[in-house]
PDB file of C-alpha atoms in Angstrom:
ATOM      1  CA  LEU Q 825      38.134 126.004  80.993  1.00  0.00           C
ATOM      2  CA  LYS Q 826      41.584 125.659  83.008  1.00  0.00           C
ATOM      3  CA  LEU Q 827      44.519 127.324  82.283  1.00  0.00           C
ATOM      4  CA  GLU Q 828      47.742 125.900  84.083  1.00  0.00           C
ATOM      5  CA  LYS Q 829      50.441 127.102  82.378  1.00  0.00           C
ATOM      6  CA  ILE Q 830      51.294 130.934  80.192  1.00  0.00           C
ATOM      7  CA  THR Q 831      51.001 128.737  76.258  1.00  0.00           C
ATOM      8  CA  ASP Q 832      47.453 128.062  77.657  1.00  0.00           C
ATOM      9  CA  LEU Q 833      46.689 131.734  76.855  1.00  0.00           C
ATOM     10  CA  PHE Q 834      46.703 130.934  73.174  1.00  0.00           C
ATOM     11  CA  SER Q 835      46.598 127.187  72.874  1.00  0.00           C
ATOM     12  CA  LYS Q 836      43.135 127.499  74.627  1.00  0.00           C
ATOM     13  CA  ASN Q 837      42.096 130.550  73.379  1.00  0.00           C
ATOM     14  CA  ASP Q 838      40.034 128.582  70.768  1.00  0.00           C
ATOM     15  CA  GLN Q 839      37.476 127.533  73.490  1.00  0.00           C
ATOM     16  CA  ALA Q 840      38.119 130.693  75.454  1.00  0.00           C
ATOM     17  CA  ILE Q 841      36.446 132.845  72.669  1.00  0.00           C
ATOM     18  CA  LYS Q 842      33.608 130.677  71.919  1.00  0.00           C
ATOM     19  CA  ASP Q 843      32.567 130.146  75.280  1.00  0.00           C
ATOM     20  CA  ASP Q 844      33.062 134.235  76.093  1.00  0.00           C
ATOM     21  CA  PHE Q 845      31.232 134.646  72.697  1.00  0.00           C
ATOM     22  CA  GLU Q 846      28.243 132.623  74.230  1.00  0.00           C
ATOM     23  CA  LEU Q 847      28.142 133.747  77.262  1.00  0.00           C
ATOM     24  CA  LEU Q 848      28.211 137.808  76.336  1.00  0.00           C
ATOM     25  CA  THR Q 849      25.914 137.613  73.487  1.00  0.00           C
ATOM     26  CA  LYS Q 850      22.834 135.413  74.706  1.00  0.00           C
ATOM     27  CA  GLY Q 851      19.635 137.016  74.362  1.00  0.00           C
ATOM     28  CA  ARG Q 852      20.948 139.800  72.497  1.00  0.00           C
ATOM     29  CA  GLU Q 853      21.078 141.997  69.149  1.00  0.00           C
ATOM     30  CA  SER Q 854      23.817 142.546  67.547  1.00  0.00           C
ATOM     31  CA  GLN Q 855      24.395 145.684  65.473  1.00  0.00           C
ATOM     32  CA  THR Q 856      23.784 145.641  61.759  1.00  0.00           C
ATOM     33  CA  LEU Q 857      27.062 145.753  59.649  1.00  0.00           C
ATOM     34  CA  SER Q 858      26.828 147.132  55.911  1.00  0.00           C
ATOM     35  CA  LEU Q 859      26.692 145.693  52.926  1.00  0.00           C
ATOM     36  CA  THR Q 860      29.908 146.683  51.752  1.00  0.00           C
ATOM     37  CA  ASN Q 861      31.084 143.515  53.922  1.00  0.00           C
ATOM     38  CA  THR Q 862      31.463 139.954  53.405  1.00  0.00           C
ATOM     39  CA  MET Q 863      30.252 137.393  55.522  1.00  0.00           C
ATOM     40  CA  ILE Q 864      30.814 133.417  55.556  1.00  0.00           C
ATOM     41  CA  GLY Q 865      28.392 132.152  58.356  1.00  0.00           C
ATOM     42  CA  ASP Q 866      26.351 134.299  60.424  1.00  0.00           C
ATOM     43  CA  ALA Q 867      28.156 133.578  64.273  1.00  0.00           C
ATOM     44  CA  VAL Q 868      29.085 137.736  64.438  1.00  0.00           C
ATOM     45  CA  PHE Q 869      27.690 139.639  66.909  1.00  0.00           C
ATOM     46  CA  VAL Q 870      28.617 143.563  66.710  1.00  0.00           C
ATOM     47  CA  GLU Q 871      28.311 145.637  69.847  1.00  0.00           C
ATOM     48  CA  GLU Q 872      27.278 149.949  69.861  1.00  0.00           C
ATOM     49  CA  GLY Q 873      29.475 152.286  68.139  1.00  0.00           C
ATOM     50  CA  ALA Q 874      31.484 149.220  66.207  1.00  0.00           C
ATOM     51  CA  LYS Q 875      32.675 150.348  62.603  1.00  0.00           C
ATOM     52  CA  VAL Q 876      33.287 147.774  60.248  1.00  0.00           C
ATOM     53  CA  GLU Q 877      33.757 148.548  56.084  1.00  0.00           C
ATOM     54  CA  ALA Q 878      35.034 146.688  53.000  1.00  0.00           C
ATOM     55  CA  ALA Q 879      35.995 143.166  55.143  1.00  0.00           C
ATOM     56  CA  VAL Q 880      35.582 139.985  54.576  1.00  0.00           C
ATOM     57  CA  LEU Q 881      34.405 138.021  57.892  1.00  0.00           C
ATOM     58  CA  ASN Q 882      34.677 134.522  57.743  1.00  0.00           C
ATOM     59  CA  SER Q 883      32.754 132.872  61.603  1.00  0.00           C
ATOM     60  CA  SER Q 884      32.636 129.138  59.937  1.00  0.00           C
ATOM     61  CA  THR Q 885      35.278 128.705  61.652  1.00  0.00           C
ATOM     62  CA  GLY Q 886      34.558 130.030  65.052  1.00  0.00           C
ATOM     63  CA  PRO Q 887      32.172 133.271  66.260  1.00  0.00           C
ATOM     64  CA  ILE Q 888      33.585 137.060  65.689  1.00  0.00           C
ATOM     65  CA  TYR Q 889      32.959 139.602  68.693  1.00  0.00           C
ATOM     66  CA  ILE Q 890      33.411 143.205  67.438  1.00  0.00           C
ATOM     67  CA  GLY Q 891      33.168 144.971  70.986  1.00  0.00           C
ATOM     68  CA  LYS Q 892      32.019 148.597  71.684  1.00  0.00           C
ATOM     69  CA  ASP Q 893      33.751 151.332  69.705  1.00  0.00           C
ATOM     70  CA  ALA Q 894      36.097 148.831  67.771  1.00  0.00           C
ATOM     71  CA  GLU Q 895      37.105 149.322  64.217  1.00  0.00           C
ATOM     72  CA  ILE Q 896      37.698 146.947  61.294  1.00  0.00           C
ATOM     73  CA  MET Q 897      39.407 149.041  58.566  1.00  0.00           C
ATOM     74  CA  GLU Q 898      38.966 148.126  54.973  1.00  0.00           C
ATOM     75  CA  GLY Q 899      40.729 145.164  53.420  1.00  0.00           C
ATOM     76  CA  THR Q 900      41.011 143.212  56.125  1.00  0.00           C
ATOM     77  CA  VAL Q 901      40.195 139.323  56.377  1.00  0.00           C
ATOM     78  CA  VAL Q 902      38.881 137.493  59.282  1.00  0.00           C
ATOM     79  CA  ARG Q 903      38.935 133.782  59.908  1.00  0.00           C
ATOM     80  CA  GLY Q 904      37.250 133.169  63.640  1.00  0.00           C
ATOM     81  CA  PRO Q 905      37.504 132.744  65.923  1.00  0.00           C
ATOM     82  CA  LEU Q 906      38.126 136.156  66.743  1.00  0.00           C
ATOM     83  CA  ALA Q 907      37.583 138.522  70.028  1.00  0.00           C
ATOM     84  CA  LEU Q 908      37.750 142.251  69.205  1.00  0.00           C
ATOM     85  CA  CYS Q 909      37.427 143.938  72.286  1.00  0.00           C
ATOM     86  CA  GLU Q 910      36.014 147.607  73.288  1.00  0.00           C
ATOM     87  CA  GLY Q 911      38.000 150.210  71.002  1.00  0.00           C
ATOM     88  CA  ALA Q 912      40.554 148.207  69.343  1.00  0.00           C
ATOM     89  CA  THR Q 913      41.513 148.645  65.749  1.00  0.00           C
ATOM     90  CA  LEU Q 914      42.051 145.960  63.145  1.00  0.00           C
ATOM     91  CA  LYS Q 915      43.809 148.048  60.414  1.00  0.00           C
ATOM     92  CA  LEU Q 916      43.731 148.157  56.986  1.00  0.00           C
ATOM     93  CA  SER Q 917      44.132 144.513  55.142  1.00  0.00           C
ATOM     94  CA  THR Q 918      44.543 143.154  58.286  1.00  0.00           C
ATOM     95  CA  LYS Q 919      44.627 139.048  58.598  1.00  0.00           C
ATOM     96  CA  ILE Q 920      43.333 137.170  61.210  1.00  0.00           C
ATOM     97  CA  TYR Q 921      43.358 133.796  61.625  1.00  0.00           C
ATOM     98  CA  GLY Q 922      43.432 130.720  64.562  1.00  0.00           C
ATOM     99  CA  ALA Q 923      41.642 132.045  67.743  1.00  0.00           C
ATOM    100  CA  THR Q 924      43.148 135.933  68.387  1.00  0.00           C
ATOM    101  CA  THR Q 925      42.158 138.081  70.970  1.00  0.00           C
ATOM    102  CA  VAL Q 926      43.072 141.452  70.504  1.00  0.00           C
ATOM    103  CA  GLY Q 927      42.406 143.637  73.525  1.00  0.00           C
ATOM    104  CA  PRO Q 928      40.955 147.146  74.415  1.00  0.00           C
ATOM    105  CA  TYR Q 929      42.043 149.853  72.924  1.00  0.00           C
ATOM    106  CA  SER Q 930      45.109 147.541  71.078  1.00  0.00           C
ATOM    107  CA  LYS Q 931      45.935 148.307  67.435  1.00  0.00           C
ATOM    108  CA  VAL Q 932      46.567 145.479  64.951  1.00  0.00           C
ATOM    109  CA  GLY Q 933      47.734 145.156  61.331  1.00  0.00           C
ATOM    110  CA  GLY Q 934      49.866 142.637  59.299  1.00  0.00           C
ATOM    111  CA  GLU Q 935      49.022 139.115  59.655  1.00  0.00           C
ATOM    112  CA  VAL Q 936      48.259 137.286  62.947  1.00  0.00           C
ATOM    113  CA  THR Q 937      47.847 133.446  63.921  1.00  0.00           C
ATOM    114  CA  ASN Q 938      46.356 132.133  67.214  1.00  0.00           C
ATOM    115  CA  SER Q 939      47.890 135.163  69.353  1.00  0.00           C
ATOM    116  CA  ASN Q 940      46.183 137.034  72.958  1.00  0.00           C
ATOM    117  CA  ILE Q 941      47.031 140.438  72.898  1.00  0.00           C
ATOM    118  CA  GLN Q 942      46.063 141.955  75.765  1.00  0.00           C
ATOM    119  CA  GLY Q 943      44.457 145.623  75.950  1.00  0.00           C
ATOM    120  CA  PHE Q 944      46.793 148.852  74.927  1.00  0.00           C
ATOM    121  CA  SER Q 945      49.087 147.449  72.630  1.00  0.00           C
ATOM    122  CA  ASN Q 946      50.306 148.483  69.166  1.00  0.00           C
ATOM    123  CA  LYS Q 947      50.843 145.532  66.335  1.00  0.00           C
ATOM    124  CA  GLY Q 948      50.130 148.308  63.730  1.00  0.00           C
ATOM    125  CA  HIS Q 949      52.198 147.335  60.713  1.00  0.00           C
ATOM    126  CA  ASP Q 950      52.828 144.368  58.438  1.00  0.00           C
ATOM    127  CA  GLY Q 951      55.275 141.410  60.050  1.00  0.00           C
ATOM    128  CA  PHE Q 952      53.715 138.067  61.194  1.00  0.00           C
ATOM    129  CA  LEU Q 953      52.787 137.531  64.995  1.00  0.00           C
ATOM    130  CA  GLY Q 954      51.564 133.502  65.750  1.00  0.00           C
ATOM    131  CA  ASN Q 955      50.892 131.627  68.823  1.00  0.00           C
ATOM    132  CA  SER Q 956      51.941 134.379  70.590  1.00  0.00           C
ATOM    133  CA  ILE Q 957      51.284 136.436  74.142  1.00  0.00           C
ATOM    134  CA  LEU Q 958      51.756 139.879  74.246  1.00  0.00           C
ATOM    135  CA  GLY Q 959      51.113 142.034  77.584  1.00  0.00           C
ATOM    136  CA  GLU Q 960      49.646 145.672  78.191  1.00  0.00           C
ATOM    137  CA  TRP Q 961      51.531 148.121  76.944  1.00  0.00           C
ATOM    138  CA  CYS Q 962      53.440 146.871  74.283  1.00  0.00           C
ATOM    139  CA  ASN Q 963      54.596 147.807  70.952  1.00  0.00           C
ATOM    140  CA  LEU Q 964      55.854 146.161  68.002  1.00  0.00           C
ATOM    141  CA  GLY Q 965      57.890 147.819  65.484  1.00  0.00           C
ATOM    142  CA  ALA Q 966      56.941 147.816  61.035  1.00  0.00           C
ATOM    143  CA  ASP Q 967      57.367 144.908  60.073  1.00  0.00           C
ATOM    144  CA  THR Q 968      58.440 143.103  63.114  1.00  0.00           C
ATOM    145  CA  ASN Q 969      58.315 139.171  62.828  1.00  0.00           C
ATOM    146  CA  ASN Q 970      58.232 135.916  65.210  1.00  0.00           C
ATOM    147  CA  SER Q 971      59.378 132.522  64.019  1.00  0.00           C
ATOM    148  CA  ASN Q 972      56.243 129.889  65.717  1.00  0.00           C
ATOM    149  CA  LEU Q 973      57.617 126.468  63.973  1.00  0.00           C
ATOM    150  CA  LYS Q 974      61.670 125.108  64.133  1.00  0.00           C
ATOM    151  CA  ASN Q 975      63.339 124.911  60.627  1.00  0.00           C
ATOM    152  CA  ASN Q 976      63.202 120.890  62.185  1.00  0.00           C
ATOM    153  CA  TYR Q 977      59.547 121.137  63.568  1.00  0.00           C
ATOM    154  CA  SER Q 978      60.313 119.726  66.985  1.00  0.00           C
ATOM    155  CA  GLU Q 979      59.061 120.695  70.073  1.00  0.00           C
ATOM    156  CA  VAL Q 980      59.651 124.520  71.154  1.00  0.00           C
ATOM    157  CA  LYS Q 981      61.552 125.136  74.176  1.00  0.00           C
ATOM    158  CA  ILE Q 982      60.712 128.199  76.125  1.00  0.00           C
ATOM    159  CA  TRP Q 983      62.658 129.864  79.172  1.00  0.00           C
ATOM    160  CA  ASN Q 984      60.460 128.463  82.412  1.00  0.00           C
ATOM    161  CA  TYR Q 985      61.156 131.025  85.241  1.00  0.00           C
ATOM    162  CA  SER Q 986      60.684 128.712  87.808  1.00  0.00           C
ATOM    163  CA  THR Q 987      63.385 126.340  86.869  1.00  0.00           C
ATOM    164  CA  ASN Q 988      65.564 129.059  85.270  1.00  0.00           C
ATOM    165  CA  GLN Q 989      66.312 127.233  82.621  1.00  0.00           C
ATOM    166  CA  LEU Q 990      64.734 126.648  79.170  1.00  0.00           C
ATOM    167  CA  GLU Q 991      62.075 124.151  79.244  1.00  0.00           C
ATOM    168  CA  ASN Q 992      59.606 122.168  76.364  1.00  0.00           C
ATOM    169  CA  THR Q 993      56.149 123.033  76.130  1.00  0.00           C
ATOM    170  CA  GLY Q 994      55.053 119.728  75.101  1.00  0.00           C
ATOM    171  CA  LEU Q 995      54.182 122.641  71.462  1.00  0.00           C
ATOM    172  CA  GLN Q 996      55.326 122.240  67.507  1.00  0.00           C
ATOM    173  CA  PHE Q 997      53.901 126.233  67.011  1.00  0.00           C
ATOM    174  CA  CYS Q 998      54.906 128.736  69.770  1.00  0.00           C
ATOM    175  CA  GLY Q 999      56.401 132.359  69.028  1.00  0.00           C
ATOM    176  CA  LEU Q1000      56.910 135.193  71.341  1.00  0.00           C
ATOM    177  CA  ILE Q1001      55.682 135.919  74.957  1.00  0.00           C
ATOM    178  CA  MET Q1002      56.275 139.371  75.830  1.00  0.00           C
ATOM    179  CA  GLY Q1003      55.237 141.150  79.412  1.00  0.00           C
ATOM    180  CA  ASP Q1004      54.339 144.466  79.684  1.00  0.00           C
ATOM    181  CA  HIS Q1005      55.366 147.442  78.579  1.00  0.00           C
ATOM    182  CA  SER Q1006      57.919 145.737  76.785  1.00  0.00           C
ATOM    183  CA  LYS Q1007      58.901 147.163  72.725  1.00  0.00           C
ATOM    184  CA  CYS Q1008      60.754 146.453  70.255  1.00  0.00           C
ATOM    185  CA  GLY Q1009      62.084 148.705  66.660  1.00  0.00           C
ATOM    186  CA  ILE Q1010      61.438 148.128  63.295  1.00  0.00           C
ATOM    187  CA  ASN Q1011      62.420 144.516  61.481  1.00  0.00           C
ATOM    188  CA  THR Q1012      63.422 143.209  64.708  1.00  0.00           C
ATOM    189  CA  MET Q1013      63.333 139.321  64.649  1.00  0.00           C
ATOM    190  CA  PHE Q1014      61.997 137.401  66.827  1.00  0.00           C
ATOM    191  CA  ASN Q1015      63.262 133.775  67.050  1.00  0.00           C
ATOM    192  CA  THR Q1016      60.404 130.475  68.197  1.00  0.00           C
ATOM    193  CA  GLY Q1017      59.650 130.437  71.378  1.00  0.00           C
ATOM    194  CA  THR Q1018      60.818 133.574  72.855  1.00  0.00           C
ATOM    195  CA  VAL Q1019      60.357 135.204  76.158  1.00  0.00           C
ATOM    196  CA  VAL Q1020      60.674 138.848  77.254  1.00  0.00           C
ATOM    197  CA  GLY Q1021      60.339 140.614  80.399  1.00  0.00           C
ATOM    198  CA  VAL Q1022      58.568 143.642  81.470  1.00  0.00           C
ATOM    199  CA  SER Q1023      59.758 146.670  80.074  1.00  0.00           C
ATOM    200  CA  ALA Q1024      62.565 145.673  77.574  1.00  0.00           C
ATOM    201  CA  ASN Q1025      63.420 147.696  74.870  1.00  0.00           C
ATOM    202  CA  ILE Q1026      65.101 145.838  71.998  1.00  0.00           C
ATOM    203  CA  PHE Q1027      66.310 147.010  69.091  1.00  0.00           C
ATOM    204  CA  GLY Q1028      69.605 146.353  66.619  1.00  0.00           C
ATOM    205  CA  GLY Q1029      70.410 143.459  64.187  1.00  0.00           C
ATOM    206  CA  GLY Q1030      70.238 139.880  64.424  1.00  0.00           C
ATOM    207  CA  PHE Q1031      67.947 137.603  65.826  1.00  0.00           C
ATOM    208  CA  PRO Q1032      68.042 138.392  69.777  1.00  0.00           C
ATOM    209  CA  ASN Q1033      68.472 135.877  72.600  1.00  0.00           C
ATOM    210  CA  LYS Q1034      65.342 133.534  73.137  1.00  0.00           C
ATOM    211  CA  PHE Q1035      65.017 134.849  76.641  1.00  0.00           C
ATOM    212  CA  ILE Q1036      65.166 138.489  77.393  1.00  0.00           C
ATOM    213  CA  SER Q1037      65.524 139.909  80.931  1.00  0.00           C
ATOM    214  CA  SER Q1038      63.197 142.609  82.389  1.00  0.00           C
ATOM    215  CA  PHE Q1039      64.129 146.216  81.863  1.00  0.00           C
ATOM    216  CA  THR Q1040      66.507 145.024  79.245  1.00  0.00           C
ATOM    217  CA  TRP Q1041      68.077 147.669  76.987  1.00  0.00           C
ATOM    218  CA  GLY Q1042      69.530 146.959  73.506  1.00  0.00           C
ATOM    219  CA  GLY Q1043      69.890 144.068  71.338  1.00  0.00           C
ATOM    220  CA  PHE Q1044      71.704 140.526  70.633  1.00  0.00           C
ATOM    221  CA  ASN Q1045      75.388 142.072  70.295  1.00  0.00           C
ATOM    222  CA  ASP Q1046      74.637 144.520  72.830  1.00  0.00           C
ATOM    223  CA  SER Q1047      72.432 145.660  75.732  1.00  0.00           C
ATOM    224  CA  SER Q1048      72.479 147.594  79.126  1.00  0.00           C
ATOM    225  CA  THR Q1049      70.116 147.856  81.598  1.00  0.00           C
ATOM    226  CA  PHE Q1050      66.786 150.237  81.304  1.00  0.00           C
ATOM    227  CA  GLN Q1051      66.766 152.399  84.502  1.00  0.00           C
ATOM    228  CA  LEU Q1052      63.226 152.777  86.450  1.00  0.00           C
ATOM    229  CA  ASP Q1053      63.211 156.735  86.057  1.00  0.00           C
ATOM    230  CA  LYS Q1054      63.722 156.057  82.583  1.00  0.00           C
ATOM    231  CA  MET Q1055      61.186 153.538  82.123  1.00  0.00           C
ATOM    232  CA  PHE Q1056      59.038 155.492  83.815  1.00  0.00           C
ATOM    233  CA  GLU Q1057      59.483 158.745  82.209  1.00  0.00           C
ATOM    234  CA  VAL Q1058      58.731 156.753  78.758  1.00  0.00           C
ATOM    235  CA  ALA Q1059      55.784 154.622  80.568  1.00  0.00           C
ATOM    236  CA  GLN Q1060      54.178 157.915  81.359  1.00  0.00           C
ATOM    237  CA  LYS Q1061      54.334 159.082  77.584  1.00  0.00           C
ATOM    238  CA  VAL Q1062      53.158 156.585  76.367  1.00  0.00           C
ATOM    239  CA  MET Q1063      50.161 156.057  78.458  1.00  0.00           C
ATOM    240  CA  GLU Q1064      49.156 159.894  78.501  1.00  0.00           C
ATOM    241  CA  ARG Q1065      48.225 159.338  74.587  1.00  0.00           C
ATOM    242  CA  ARG Q1066      45.481 157.532  75.969  1.00  0.00           C
ATOM    243  CA  HIS Q1067      44.512 159.513  78.462  1.00  0.00           C
ATOM    244  CA  ILE Q1068      45.478 157.290  81.721  1.00  0.00           C
ATOM    245  CA  ASP Q1069      48.377 157.913  83.923  1.00  0.00           C
ATOM    246  CA  LEU Q1070      51.049 156.417  85.319  1.00  0.00           C
ATOM    247  CA  SER Q1071      50.234 155.658  88.571  1.00  0.00           C
ATOM    248  CA  GLN Q1072      51.686 154.780  91.978  1.00  0.00           C
ATOM    249  CA  ASP Q1073      50.452 151.504  91.963  1.00  0.00           C
ATOM    250  CA  ASP Q1074      51.987 150.796  88.826  1.00  0.00           C
ATOM    251  CA  LYS Q1075      55.626 152.275  89.778  1.00  0.00           C
ATOM    252  CA  GLU Q1076      56.015 150.133  92.836  1.00  0.00           C
ATOM    253  CA  ILE Q1077      55.077 146.918  90.647  1.00  0.00           C
ATOM    254  CA  LEU Q1078      57.297 147.649  88.315  1.00  0.00           C
ATOM    255  CA  SER Q1079      60.266 148.761  91.153  1.00  0.00           C
ATOM    256  CA  ALA Q1080      59.108 145.271  92.445  1.00  0.00           C
ATOM    257  CA  VAL Q1081      59.636 143.318  89.207  1.00  0.00           C
ATOM    258  CA  PHE Q1082      63.006 145.686  88.356  1.00  0.00           C
ATOM    259  CA  GLU Q1083      64.560 144.443  91.836  1.00  0.00           C
ATOM    260  CA  ILE Q1084      62.913 140.937  91.024  1.00  0.00           C
ATOM    261  CA  THR Q1085      64.213 140.599  87.723  1.00  0.00           C
ATOM    262  CA  GLU Q1086      67.962 142.030  88.261  1.00  0.00           C
ATOM    263  CA  LYS Q1087      69.743 138.388  88.910  1.00  0.00           C
ATOM    264  CA  TYR Q1088      68.895 138.304  84.883  1.00  0.00           C
ATOM    265  CA  ARG Q1089      70.755 141.271  83.420  1.00  0.00           C
ATOM    266  CA  ASN Q1090      74.218 140.811  85.106  1.00  0.00           C
TER     267      ASN Q1090
END
């Protein structure tokens, strides 16, 4: 499997999950699921310590991998392929369909289709996320929604950093691409093919722009720069909740991104 562009992280996720499932489970025995669950198909693998109760798991469309100490809460409906990684959680009555990855210790709720959510990120409430990518340490406020299909059904364009302009993706379905440590407030509405950089903090009414620079603070009507010292302060608080420190290496990487992306904020 070859990744050639950013959107491959969700558009090729179906095959990636199937390949990884075969590799990770070959010759191994799954933990047993309780009788409170409804199973369709038998391509479900449960690692040690995982908790699953009163869920519907349909693996007839693709395998479902439930990682160590992961949890699927009651009322959740999953149609595979799904990779729920170590310590990750699907909250009450979550709906998952279309190849989706939920990274380590991330928390997901609402409706999600064909998305790739990296580790330690939260989409914990109702709202739709489709054909999207979230980096690490992201947080989507309650009732955040993204569009993944244009009203005229035409090809979606997204921001391309190499050309500094919107470029065609060749895709009819493309949602939100959000960089590490970015966050948005409640009821945020993301347009089709929105690209959000690193450490952006988005809030306010209306649709934000389709390209939101790294370290943006604000929304559609008014925004400023999320200064590094404040960003480090917030990141440290967020990471401490997961018993992880913001390292000096992290700070140096984020400082470099801050400098590289300055031109987009001016």
